[in-house]
PDB file of C-alpha atoms in Angstrom:
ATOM      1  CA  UNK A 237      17.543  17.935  24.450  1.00  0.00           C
ATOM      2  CA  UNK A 238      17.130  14.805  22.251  1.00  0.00           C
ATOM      3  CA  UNK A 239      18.595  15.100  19.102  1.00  0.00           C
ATOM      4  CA  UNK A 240      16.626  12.917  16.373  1.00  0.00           C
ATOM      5  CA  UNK A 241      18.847  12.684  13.040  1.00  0.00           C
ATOM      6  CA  UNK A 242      17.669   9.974  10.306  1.00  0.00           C
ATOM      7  CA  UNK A 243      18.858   9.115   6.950  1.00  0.00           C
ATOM      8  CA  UNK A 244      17.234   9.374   4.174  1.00  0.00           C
ATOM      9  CA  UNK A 245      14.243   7.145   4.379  1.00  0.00           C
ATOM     10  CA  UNK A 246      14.864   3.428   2.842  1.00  0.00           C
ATOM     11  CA  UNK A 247      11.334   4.469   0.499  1.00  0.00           C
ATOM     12  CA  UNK A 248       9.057   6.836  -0.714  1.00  0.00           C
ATOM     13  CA  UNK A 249       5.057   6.285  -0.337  1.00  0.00           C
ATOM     14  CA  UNK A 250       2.940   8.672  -2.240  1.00  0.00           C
ATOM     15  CA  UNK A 251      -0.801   8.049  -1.315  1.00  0.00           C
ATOM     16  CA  UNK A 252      -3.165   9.230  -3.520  1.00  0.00           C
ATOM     17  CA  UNK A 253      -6.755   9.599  -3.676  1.00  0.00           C
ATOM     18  CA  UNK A 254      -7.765  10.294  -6.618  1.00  0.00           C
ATOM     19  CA  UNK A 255     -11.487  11.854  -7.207  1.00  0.00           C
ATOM     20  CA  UNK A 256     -13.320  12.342 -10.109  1.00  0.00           C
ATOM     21  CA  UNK A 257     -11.714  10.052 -12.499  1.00  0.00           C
ATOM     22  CA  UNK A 258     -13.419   8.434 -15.878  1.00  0.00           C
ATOM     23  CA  UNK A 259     -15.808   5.914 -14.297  1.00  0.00           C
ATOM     24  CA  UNK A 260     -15.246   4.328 -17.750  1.00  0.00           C
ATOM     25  CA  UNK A 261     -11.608   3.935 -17.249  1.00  0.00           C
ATOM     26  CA  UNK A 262     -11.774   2.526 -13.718  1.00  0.00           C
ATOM     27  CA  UNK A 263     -13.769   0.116 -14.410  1.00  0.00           C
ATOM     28  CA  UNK A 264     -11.805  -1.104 -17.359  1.00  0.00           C
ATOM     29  CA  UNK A 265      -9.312  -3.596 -15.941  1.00  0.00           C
ATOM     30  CA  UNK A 266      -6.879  -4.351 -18.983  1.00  0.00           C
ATOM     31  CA  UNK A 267      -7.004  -0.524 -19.220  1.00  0.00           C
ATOM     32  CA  UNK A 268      -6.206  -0.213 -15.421  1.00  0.00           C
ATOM     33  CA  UNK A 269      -3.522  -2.992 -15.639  1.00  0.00           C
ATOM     34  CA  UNK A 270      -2.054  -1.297 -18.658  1.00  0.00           C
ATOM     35  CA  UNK A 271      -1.884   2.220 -17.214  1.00  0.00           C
ATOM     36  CA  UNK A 272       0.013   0.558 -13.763  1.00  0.00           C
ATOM     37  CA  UNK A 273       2.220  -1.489 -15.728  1.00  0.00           C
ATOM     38  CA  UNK A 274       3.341   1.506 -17.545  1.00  0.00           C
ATOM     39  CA  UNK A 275       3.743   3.674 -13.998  1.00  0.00           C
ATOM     40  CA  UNK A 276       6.141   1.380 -12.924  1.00  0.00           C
ATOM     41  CA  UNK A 277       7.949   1.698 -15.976  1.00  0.00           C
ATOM     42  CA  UNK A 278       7.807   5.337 -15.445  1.00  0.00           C
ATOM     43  CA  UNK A 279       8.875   5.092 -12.142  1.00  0.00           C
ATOM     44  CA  UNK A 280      12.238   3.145 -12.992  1.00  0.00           C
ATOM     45  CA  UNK A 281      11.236   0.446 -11.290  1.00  0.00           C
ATOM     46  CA  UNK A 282      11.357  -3.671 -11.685  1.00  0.00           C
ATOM     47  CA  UNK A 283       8.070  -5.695 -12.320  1.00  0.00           C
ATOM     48  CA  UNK A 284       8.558  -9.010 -10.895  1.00  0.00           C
ATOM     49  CA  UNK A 285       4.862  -9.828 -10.553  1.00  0.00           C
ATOM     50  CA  UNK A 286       1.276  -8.250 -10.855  1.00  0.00           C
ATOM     51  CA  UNK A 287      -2.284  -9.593 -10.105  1.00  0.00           C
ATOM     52  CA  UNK A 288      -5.415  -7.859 -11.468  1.00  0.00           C
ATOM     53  CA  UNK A 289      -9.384  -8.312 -10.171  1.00  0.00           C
ATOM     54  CA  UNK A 290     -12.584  -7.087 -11.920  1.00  0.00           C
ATOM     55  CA  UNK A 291     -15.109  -6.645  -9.354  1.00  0.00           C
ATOM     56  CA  UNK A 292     -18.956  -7.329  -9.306  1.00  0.00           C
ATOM     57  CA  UNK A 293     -21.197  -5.386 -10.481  1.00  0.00           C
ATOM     58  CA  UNK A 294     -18.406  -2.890 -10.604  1.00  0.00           C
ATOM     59  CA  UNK A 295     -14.220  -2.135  -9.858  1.00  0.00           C
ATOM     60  CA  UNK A 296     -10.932  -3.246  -9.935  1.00  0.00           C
ATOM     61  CA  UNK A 297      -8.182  -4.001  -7.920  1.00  0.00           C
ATOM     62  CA  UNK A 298      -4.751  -4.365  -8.462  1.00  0.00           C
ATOM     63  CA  UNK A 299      -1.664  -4.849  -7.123  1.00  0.00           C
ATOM     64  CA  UNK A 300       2.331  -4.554  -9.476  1.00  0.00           C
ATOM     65  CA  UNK A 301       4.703  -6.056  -7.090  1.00  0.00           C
ATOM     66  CA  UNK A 302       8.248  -4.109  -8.355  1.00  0.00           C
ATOM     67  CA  UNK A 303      11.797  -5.103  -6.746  1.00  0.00           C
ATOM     68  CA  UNK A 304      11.473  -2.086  -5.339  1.00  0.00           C
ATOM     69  CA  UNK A 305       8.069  -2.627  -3.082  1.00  0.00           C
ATOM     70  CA  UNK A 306       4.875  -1.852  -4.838  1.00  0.00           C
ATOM     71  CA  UNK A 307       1.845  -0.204  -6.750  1.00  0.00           C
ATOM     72  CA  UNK A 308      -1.555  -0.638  -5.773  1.00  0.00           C
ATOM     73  CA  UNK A 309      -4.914   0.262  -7.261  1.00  0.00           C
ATOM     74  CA  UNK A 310      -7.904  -0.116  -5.866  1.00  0.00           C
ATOM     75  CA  UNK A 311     -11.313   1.885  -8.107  1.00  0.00           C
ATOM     76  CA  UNK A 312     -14.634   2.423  -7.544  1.00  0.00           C
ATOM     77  CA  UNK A 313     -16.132   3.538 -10.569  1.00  0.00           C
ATOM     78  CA  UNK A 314     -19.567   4.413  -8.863  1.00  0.00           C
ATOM     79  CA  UNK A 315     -17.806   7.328  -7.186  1.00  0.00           C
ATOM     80  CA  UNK A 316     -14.987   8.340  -9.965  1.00  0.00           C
ATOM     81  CA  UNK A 317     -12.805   7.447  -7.093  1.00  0.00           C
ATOM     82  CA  UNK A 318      -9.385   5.517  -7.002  1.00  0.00           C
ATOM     83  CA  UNK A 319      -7.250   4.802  -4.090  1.00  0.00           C
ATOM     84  CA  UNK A 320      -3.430   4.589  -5.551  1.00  0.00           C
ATOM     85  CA  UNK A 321      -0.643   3.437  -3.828  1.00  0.00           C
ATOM     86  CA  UNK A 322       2.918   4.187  -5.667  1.00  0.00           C
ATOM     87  CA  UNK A 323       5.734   2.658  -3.015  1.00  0.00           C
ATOM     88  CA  UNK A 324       9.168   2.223  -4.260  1.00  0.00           C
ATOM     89  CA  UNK A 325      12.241   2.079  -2.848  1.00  0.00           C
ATOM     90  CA  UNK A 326      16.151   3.349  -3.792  1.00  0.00           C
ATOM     91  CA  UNK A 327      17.293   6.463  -5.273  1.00  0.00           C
ATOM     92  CA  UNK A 328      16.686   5.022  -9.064  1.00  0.00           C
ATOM     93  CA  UNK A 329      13.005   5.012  -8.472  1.00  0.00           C
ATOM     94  CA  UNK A 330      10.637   8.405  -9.333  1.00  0.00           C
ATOM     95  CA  UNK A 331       7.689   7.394  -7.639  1.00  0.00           C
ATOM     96  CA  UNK A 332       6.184  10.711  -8.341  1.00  0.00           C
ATOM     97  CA  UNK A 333       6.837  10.692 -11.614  1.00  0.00           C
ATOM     98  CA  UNK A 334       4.817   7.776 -11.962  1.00  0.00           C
ATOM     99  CA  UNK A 335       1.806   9.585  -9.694  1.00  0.00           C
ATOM    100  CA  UNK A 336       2.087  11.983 -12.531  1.00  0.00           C
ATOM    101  CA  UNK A 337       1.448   9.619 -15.039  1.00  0.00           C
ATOM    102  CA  UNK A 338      -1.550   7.561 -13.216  1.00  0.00           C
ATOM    103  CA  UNK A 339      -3.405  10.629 -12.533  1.00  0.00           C
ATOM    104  CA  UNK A 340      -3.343  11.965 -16.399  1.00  0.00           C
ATOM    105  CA  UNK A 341      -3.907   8.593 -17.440  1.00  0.00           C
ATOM    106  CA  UNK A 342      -7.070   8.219 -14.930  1.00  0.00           C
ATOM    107  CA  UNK A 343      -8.517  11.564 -16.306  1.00  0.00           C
ATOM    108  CA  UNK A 344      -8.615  12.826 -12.605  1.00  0.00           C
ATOM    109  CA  UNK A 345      -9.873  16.119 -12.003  1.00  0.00           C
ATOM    110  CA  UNK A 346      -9.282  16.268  -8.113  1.00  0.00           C
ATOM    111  CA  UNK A 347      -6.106  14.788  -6.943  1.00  0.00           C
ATOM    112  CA  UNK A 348      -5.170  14.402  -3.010  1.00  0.00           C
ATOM    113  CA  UNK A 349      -1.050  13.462  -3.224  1.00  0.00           C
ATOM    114  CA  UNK A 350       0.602  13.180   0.337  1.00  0.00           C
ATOM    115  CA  UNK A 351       4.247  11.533   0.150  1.00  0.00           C
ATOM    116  CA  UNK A 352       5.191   9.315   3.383  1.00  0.00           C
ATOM    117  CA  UNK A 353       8.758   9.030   4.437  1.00  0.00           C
ATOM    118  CA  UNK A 354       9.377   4.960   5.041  1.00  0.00           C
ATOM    119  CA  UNK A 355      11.849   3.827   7.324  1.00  0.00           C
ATOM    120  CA  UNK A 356      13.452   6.588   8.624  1.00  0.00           C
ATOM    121  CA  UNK A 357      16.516   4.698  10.488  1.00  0.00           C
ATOM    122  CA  UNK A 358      18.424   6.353  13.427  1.00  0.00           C
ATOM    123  CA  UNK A 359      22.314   7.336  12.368  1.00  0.00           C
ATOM    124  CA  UNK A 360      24.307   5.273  14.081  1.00  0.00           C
TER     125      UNK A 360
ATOM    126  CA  UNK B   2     -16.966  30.424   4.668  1.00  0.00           C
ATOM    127  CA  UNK B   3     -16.664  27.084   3.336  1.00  0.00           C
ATOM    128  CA  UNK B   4     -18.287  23.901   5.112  1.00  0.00           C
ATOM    129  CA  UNK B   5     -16.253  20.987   4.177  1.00  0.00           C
ATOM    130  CA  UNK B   6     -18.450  17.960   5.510  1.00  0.00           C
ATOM    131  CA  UNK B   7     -17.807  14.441   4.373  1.00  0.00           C
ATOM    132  CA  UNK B   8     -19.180  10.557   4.763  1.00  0.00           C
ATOM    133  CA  UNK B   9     -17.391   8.176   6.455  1.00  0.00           C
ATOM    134  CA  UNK B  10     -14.501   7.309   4.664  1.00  0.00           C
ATOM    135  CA  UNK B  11     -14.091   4.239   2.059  1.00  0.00           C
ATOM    136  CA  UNK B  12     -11.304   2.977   3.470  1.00  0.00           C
ATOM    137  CA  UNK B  13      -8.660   2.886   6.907  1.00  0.00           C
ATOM    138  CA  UNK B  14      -5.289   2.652   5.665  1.00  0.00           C
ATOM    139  CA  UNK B  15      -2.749   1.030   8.902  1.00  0.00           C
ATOM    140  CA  UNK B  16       0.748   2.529   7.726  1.00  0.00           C
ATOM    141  CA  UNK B  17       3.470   0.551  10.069  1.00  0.00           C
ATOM    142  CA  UNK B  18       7.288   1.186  10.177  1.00  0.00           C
ATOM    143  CA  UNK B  19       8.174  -1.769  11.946  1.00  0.00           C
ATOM    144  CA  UNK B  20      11.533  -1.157  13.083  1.00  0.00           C
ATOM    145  CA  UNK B  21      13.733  -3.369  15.889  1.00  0.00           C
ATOM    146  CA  UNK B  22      11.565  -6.299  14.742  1.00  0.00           C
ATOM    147  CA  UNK B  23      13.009 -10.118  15.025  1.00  0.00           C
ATOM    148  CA  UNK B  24      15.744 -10.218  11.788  1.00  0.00           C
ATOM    149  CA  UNK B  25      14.931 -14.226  11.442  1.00  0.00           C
ATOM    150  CA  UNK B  26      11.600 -13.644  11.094  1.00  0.00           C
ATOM    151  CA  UNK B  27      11.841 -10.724   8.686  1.00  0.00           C
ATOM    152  CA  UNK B  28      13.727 -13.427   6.298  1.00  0.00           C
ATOM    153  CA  UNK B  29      11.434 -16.596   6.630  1.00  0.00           C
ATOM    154  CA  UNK B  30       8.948 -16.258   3.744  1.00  0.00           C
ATOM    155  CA  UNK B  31       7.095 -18.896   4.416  1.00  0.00           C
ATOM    156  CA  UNK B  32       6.664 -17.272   8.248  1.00  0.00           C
ATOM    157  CA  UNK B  33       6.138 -13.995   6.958  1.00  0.00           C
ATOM    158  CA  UNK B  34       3.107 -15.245   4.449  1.00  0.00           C
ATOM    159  CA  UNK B  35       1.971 -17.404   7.073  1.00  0.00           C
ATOM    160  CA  UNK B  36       1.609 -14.012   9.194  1.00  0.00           C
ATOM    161  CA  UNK B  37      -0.131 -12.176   7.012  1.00  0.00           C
ATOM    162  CA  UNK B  38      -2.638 -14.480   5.585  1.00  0.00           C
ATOM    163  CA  UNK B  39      -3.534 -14.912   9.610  1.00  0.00           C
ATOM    164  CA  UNK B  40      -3.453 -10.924   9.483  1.00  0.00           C
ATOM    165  CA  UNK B  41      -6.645 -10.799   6.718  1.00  0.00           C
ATOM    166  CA  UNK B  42      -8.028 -13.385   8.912  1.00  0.00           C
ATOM    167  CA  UNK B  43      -7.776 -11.179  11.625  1.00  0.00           C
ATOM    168  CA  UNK B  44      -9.242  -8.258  10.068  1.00  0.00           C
ATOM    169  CA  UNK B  45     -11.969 -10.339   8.786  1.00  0.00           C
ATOM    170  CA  UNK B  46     -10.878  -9.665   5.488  1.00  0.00           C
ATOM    171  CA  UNK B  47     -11.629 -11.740   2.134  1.00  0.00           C
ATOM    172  CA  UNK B  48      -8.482 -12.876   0.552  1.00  0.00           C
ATOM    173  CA  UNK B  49      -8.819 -13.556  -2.991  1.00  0.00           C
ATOM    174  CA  UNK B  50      -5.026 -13.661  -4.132  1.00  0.00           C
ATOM    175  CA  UNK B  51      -1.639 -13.216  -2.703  1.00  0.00           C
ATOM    176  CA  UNK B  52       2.117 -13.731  -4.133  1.00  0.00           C
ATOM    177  CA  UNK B  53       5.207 -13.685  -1.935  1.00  0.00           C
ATOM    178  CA  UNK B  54       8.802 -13.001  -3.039  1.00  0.00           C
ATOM    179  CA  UNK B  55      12.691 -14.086  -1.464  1.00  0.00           C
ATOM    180  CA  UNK B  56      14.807 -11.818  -2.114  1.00  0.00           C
ATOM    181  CA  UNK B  57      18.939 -12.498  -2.611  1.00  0.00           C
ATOM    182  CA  UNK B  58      20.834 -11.901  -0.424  1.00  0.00           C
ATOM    183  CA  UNK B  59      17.982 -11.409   2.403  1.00  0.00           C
ATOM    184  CA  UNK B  60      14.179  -9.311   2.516  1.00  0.00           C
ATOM    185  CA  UNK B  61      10.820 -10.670   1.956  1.00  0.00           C
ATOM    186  CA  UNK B  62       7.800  -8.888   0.145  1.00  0.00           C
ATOM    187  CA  UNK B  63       4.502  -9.852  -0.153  1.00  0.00           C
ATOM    188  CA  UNK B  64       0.789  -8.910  -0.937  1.00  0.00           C
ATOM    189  CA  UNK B  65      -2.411 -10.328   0.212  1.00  0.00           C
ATOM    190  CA  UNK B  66      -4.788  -9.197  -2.288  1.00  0.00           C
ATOM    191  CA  UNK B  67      -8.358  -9.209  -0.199  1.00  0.00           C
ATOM    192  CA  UNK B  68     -11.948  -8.077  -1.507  1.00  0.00           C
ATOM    193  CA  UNK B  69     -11.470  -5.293   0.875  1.00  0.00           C
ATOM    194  CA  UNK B  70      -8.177  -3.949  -0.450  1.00  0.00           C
ATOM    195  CA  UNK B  71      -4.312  -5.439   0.580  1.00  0.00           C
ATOM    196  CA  UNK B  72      -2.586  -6.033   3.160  1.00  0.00           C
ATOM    197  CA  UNK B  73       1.331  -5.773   2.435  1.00  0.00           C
ATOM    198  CA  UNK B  74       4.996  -6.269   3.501  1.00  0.00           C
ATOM    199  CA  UNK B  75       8.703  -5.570   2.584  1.00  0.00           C
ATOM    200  CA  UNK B  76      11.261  -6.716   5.249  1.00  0.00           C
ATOM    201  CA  UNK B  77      14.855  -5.134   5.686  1.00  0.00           C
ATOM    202  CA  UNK B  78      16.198  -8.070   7.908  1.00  0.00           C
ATOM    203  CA  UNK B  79      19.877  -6.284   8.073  1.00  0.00           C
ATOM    204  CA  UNK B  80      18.089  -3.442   9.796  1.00  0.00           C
ATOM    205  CA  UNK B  81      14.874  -5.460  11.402  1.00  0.00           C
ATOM    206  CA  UNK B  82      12.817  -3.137   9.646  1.00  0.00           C
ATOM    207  CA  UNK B  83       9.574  -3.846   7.873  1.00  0.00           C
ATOM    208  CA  UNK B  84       7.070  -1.895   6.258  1.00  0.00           C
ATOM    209  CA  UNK B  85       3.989  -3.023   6.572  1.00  0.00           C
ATOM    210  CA  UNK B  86       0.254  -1.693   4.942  1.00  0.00           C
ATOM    211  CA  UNK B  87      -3.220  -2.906   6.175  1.00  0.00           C
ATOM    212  CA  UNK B  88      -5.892  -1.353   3.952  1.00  0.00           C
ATOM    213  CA  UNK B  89      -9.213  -2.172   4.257  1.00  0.00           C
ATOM    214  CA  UNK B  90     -12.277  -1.244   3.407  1.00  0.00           C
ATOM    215  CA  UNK B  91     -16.020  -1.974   5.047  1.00  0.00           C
ATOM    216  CA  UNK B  92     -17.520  -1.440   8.729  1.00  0.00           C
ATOM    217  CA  UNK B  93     -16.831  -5.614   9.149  1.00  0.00           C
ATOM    218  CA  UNK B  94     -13.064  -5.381   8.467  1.00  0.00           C
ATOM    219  CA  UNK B  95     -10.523  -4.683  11.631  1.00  0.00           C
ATOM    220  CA  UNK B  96      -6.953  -3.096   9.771  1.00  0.00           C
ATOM    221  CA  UNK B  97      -5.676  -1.999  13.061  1.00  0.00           C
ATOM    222  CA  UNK B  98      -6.490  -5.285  14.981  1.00  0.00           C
ATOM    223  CA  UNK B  99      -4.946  -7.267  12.377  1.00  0.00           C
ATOM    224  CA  UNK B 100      -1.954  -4.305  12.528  1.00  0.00           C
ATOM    225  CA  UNK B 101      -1.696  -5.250  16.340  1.00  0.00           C
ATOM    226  CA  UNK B 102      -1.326  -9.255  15.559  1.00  0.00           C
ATOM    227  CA  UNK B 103       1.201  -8.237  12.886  1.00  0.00           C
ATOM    228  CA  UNK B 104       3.246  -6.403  15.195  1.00  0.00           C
ATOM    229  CA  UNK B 105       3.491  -8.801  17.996  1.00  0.00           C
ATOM    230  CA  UNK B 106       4.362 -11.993  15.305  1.00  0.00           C
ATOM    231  CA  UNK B 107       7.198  -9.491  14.118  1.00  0.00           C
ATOM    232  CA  UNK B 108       8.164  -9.507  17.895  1.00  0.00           C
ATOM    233  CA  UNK B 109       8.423  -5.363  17.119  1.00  0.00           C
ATOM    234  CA  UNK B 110      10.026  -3.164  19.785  1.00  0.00           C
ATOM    235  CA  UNK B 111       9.045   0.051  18.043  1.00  0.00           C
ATOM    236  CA  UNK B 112       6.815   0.726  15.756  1.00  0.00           C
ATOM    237  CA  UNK B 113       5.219   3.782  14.106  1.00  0.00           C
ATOM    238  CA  UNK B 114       1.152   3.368  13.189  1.00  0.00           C
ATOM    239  CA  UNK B 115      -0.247   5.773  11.328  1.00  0.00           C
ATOM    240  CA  UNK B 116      -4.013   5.652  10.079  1.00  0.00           C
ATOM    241  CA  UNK B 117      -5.069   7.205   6.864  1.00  0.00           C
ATOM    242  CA  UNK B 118      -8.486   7.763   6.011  1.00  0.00           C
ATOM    243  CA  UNK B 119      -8.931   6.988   2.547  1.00  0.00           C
ATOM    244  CA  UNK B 120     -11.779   8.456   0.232  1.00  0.00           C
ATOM    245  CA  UNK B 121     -13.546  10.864   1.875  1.00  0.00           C
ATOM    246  CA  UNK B 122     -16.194  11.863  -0.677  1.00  0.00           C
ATOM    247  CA  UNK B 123     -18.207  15.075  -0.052  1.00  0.00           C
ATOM    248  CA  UNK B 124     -21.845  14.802   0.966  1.00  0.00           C
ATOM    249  CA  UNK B 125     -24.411  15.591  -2.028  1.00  0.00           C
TER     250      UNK B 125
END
């Protein structure tokens, strides 16, 4: 029988897909830069850069690049739908902490939240 | 009973844990970048922005920022592991092609791929 034993994972993904959100909101980029900025202040982690797009006719993306990996956000207001990536690493960080926020802060209604081990490394 | 039917998803989300990959590449930036902005090429992917970070003593991250979501990296040369995200959205755009050039630059010996569907919206 093969044993498999791992550490603890080097980070923590949570993917969410967020549905019915304020269409207002998501399309409201210093709004949607504001609410990630704050989310990765939530989440203990480090900003060390960020990059923010308005879309045309409608959307935003953005990306918060933390010490500690990254959150992404990417909205289409059309169909109250955001795709949210909160991926930090190290046992400061409380990635779902900052899920927590994101989601109240986006007014979503119907929240999918899976959480993704990341590098899971063989003990020695 | 309930009939859960839904469109084609907005996005395919490539997870990769990229693990025995090539430690010098993991910690050349400028190789890593170059890698990735051929990845969004590859995927036939817009890029509209991207930032790359050096980290002290070793590691790379990085974002490409495309019209159809991000592609991104963070590199643990000490255990030649990267994580690695191709999201894209659109019938033109290729994530798991671009996943398979990403893998083979790393020179990876075992990776884990994982596709996400993201935003599955209910029919009307």
């Amino acid at each position: 029988m093969v044993q498999v034993v791992v550490n603890d994972p080097i980070g923590m993904h949570v993917v969410l897909d967020l549905y019915e959100c304020d269409p207002q909101i998501l399309d409201d980029m210093e709004k949607v830069e504001e609410v990630l900025t704050k989310a990765a202040e939530v989440a203990n982690a480090t900003i060390i850069d960020k990059r923010f797009h308005k879309f045309s006719p409608q959307g935003v993306s953005g990306v918060v690049v933390v010490s500690e990996s990254h959150i992404a956000i990417h909205t289409w207001p059309e169909h109250g739908y955001a795709a949210v990536d909160v991926y930090t690493c190290g046992d400061h960080t409380m990635p779902l902490k900052a899920s927590e926020y994101i989601i109240k802060e986006l007014k979503c209604k119907r929240p999918s939240i899976v959480k993704l081990d990341r590098g899971l490394l063989f003990k020695e």
